[in-house]
Amino acid sequence: ILGATGFSQQSIAKRRWKRTTLPTRTNNGKGHAKKSKTRCSKKPLLVNFKELGWDDWIIAPLDYEAYHCEGVCDFPLRS
């Protein structure tokens, strides 16, 4: 069963999650409280053609590790 993203829950569950937090200021009356945000980073995503129902016309590879961007991106982007 495919989710709203077009990938099965099993594929999504195989993602490895690492969070990098960035301190940001919020106003707690003094302006010194910190709130964390997730920094933009490349995350793995397993694409399995059998789970997508494409294995009858895609012979090889059976699956591959794709990537997607996740988190808050600072602009301008840093290298």
CSV table of C-alpha atoms in Angstrom, one decimal:
chain,number,residue,atom,x,y,z
A,1,ILE,CA,0.0,0.0,0.0
A,2,LEU,CA,1.4,3.3,-1.0
A,3,GLY,CA,1.2,6.4,1.1
A,4,ALA,CA,0.6,10.0,0.1
A,5,THR,CA,4.2,10.3,-1.0
A,6,GLY,CA,3.9,7.4,-3.4
A,7,PHE,CA,6.1,5.2,-1.3
A,8,SER,CA,5.1,2.3,0.9
A,9,GLN,CA,5.2,2.6,4.7
A,10,GLN,CA,7.9,-0.1,4.7
A,11,SER,CA,10.2,2.0,2.4
A,12,ILE,CA,9.6,5.1,4.6
A,13,ALA,CA,10.4,3.1,7.7
A,14,LYS,CA,13.7,2.2,6.3
A,15,ARG,CA,14.9,5.8,6.3
A,16,ARG,CA,17.6,6.6,8.7
A,17,TRP,CA,16.8,9.7,10.7
A,18,LYS,CA,19.5,11.9,12.2
A,19,ARG,CA,18.6,15.3,13.5
A,20,THR,CA,20.9,18.3,13.7
A,21,THR,CA,19.5,21.1,15.7
A,22,LEU,CA,20.2,24.8,15.3
A,23,PRO,CA,19.5,27.2,18.2
A,24,THR,CA,17.1,30.0,17.4
A,25,ARG,CA,16.0,32.8,19.6
A,26,THR,CA,12.4,33.1,20.8
A,27,ASN,CA,10.9,35.7,23.0
A,28,ASN,CA,10.4,34.5,26.6
A,29,GLY,CA,10.2,38.0,27.9
A,30,LYS,CA,14.0,38.4,27.8
A,31,GLY,CA,14.6,37.3,24.3
A,32,HIS,CA,17.1,34.6,25.3
A,33,ALA,CA,15.2,31.3,25.2
A,34,LYS,CA,16.3,28.8,22.6
A,35,LYS,CA,14.1,26.7,20.3
A,36,SER,CA,15.6,24.0,18.1
A,37,LYS,CA,15.1,23.6,14.3
A,38,THR,CA,16.2,20.8,12.1
A,39,ARG,CA,19.1,21.8,9.8
A,40,CYS,CA,18.6,21.0,6.1
A,41,SER,CA,20.5,17.8,5.2
A,42,LYS,CA,20.5,15.0,2.7
A,43,LYS,CA,18.5,12.0,3.9
A,44,PRO,CA,18.4,8.4,2.5
A,45,LEU,CA,15.3,7.0,0.8
A,46,LEU,CA,15.0,3.5,-0.4
A,47,VAL,CA,13.0,3.2,-3.7
A,48,ASN,CA,11.8,-0.4,-4.2
A,49,PHE,CA,10.4,-1.0,-7.7
A,50,LYS,CA,8.5,-4.2,-6.6
A,51,GLU,CA,6.7,-2.3,-3.8
A,52,LEU,CA,5.8,0.4,-6.4
A,53,GLY,CA,4.4,-2.3,-8.7
A,54,TRP,CA,7.0,-1.5,-11.4
A,55,ASP,CA,9.0,-4.7,-11.2
A,56,ASP,CA,7.3,-6.1,-14.3
A,57,TRP,CA,9.0,-3.5,-16.6
A,58,ILE,CA,12.0,-2.4,-14.5
A,59,ILE,CA,14.3,-5.5,-14.4
A,60,ALA,CA,17.3,-4.1,-12.7
A,61,PRO,CA,18.0,-2.7,-10.2
A,62,LEU,CA,15.4,-4.1,-7.9
A,63,ASP,CA,15.8,-1.1,-5.6
A,64,TYR,CA,18.1,1.8,-5.1
A,65,GLU,CA,19.0,4.3,-2.4
A,66,ALA,CA,17.6,7.7,-3.5
A,67,TYR,CA,18.0,10.9,-1.4
A,68,HIS,CA,15.8,13.7,-0.4
A,69,CYS,CA,16.3,17.1,1.4
A,70,GLU,CA,14.8,17.5,4.8
A,71,GLY,CA,14.9,20.3,7.3
A,72,VAL,CA,15.3,24.1,7.3
A,73,CYS,CA,17.6,25.5,4.6
A,74,ASP,CA,19.6,28.7,5.4
A,75,PHE,CA,19.8,31.1,2.5
A,76,PRO,CA,22.2,31.8,0.9
A,77,LEU,CA,23.1,28.1,0.9
A,78,ARG,CA,26.4,27.2,2.3
A,79,SER,CA,28.8,24.6,0.7
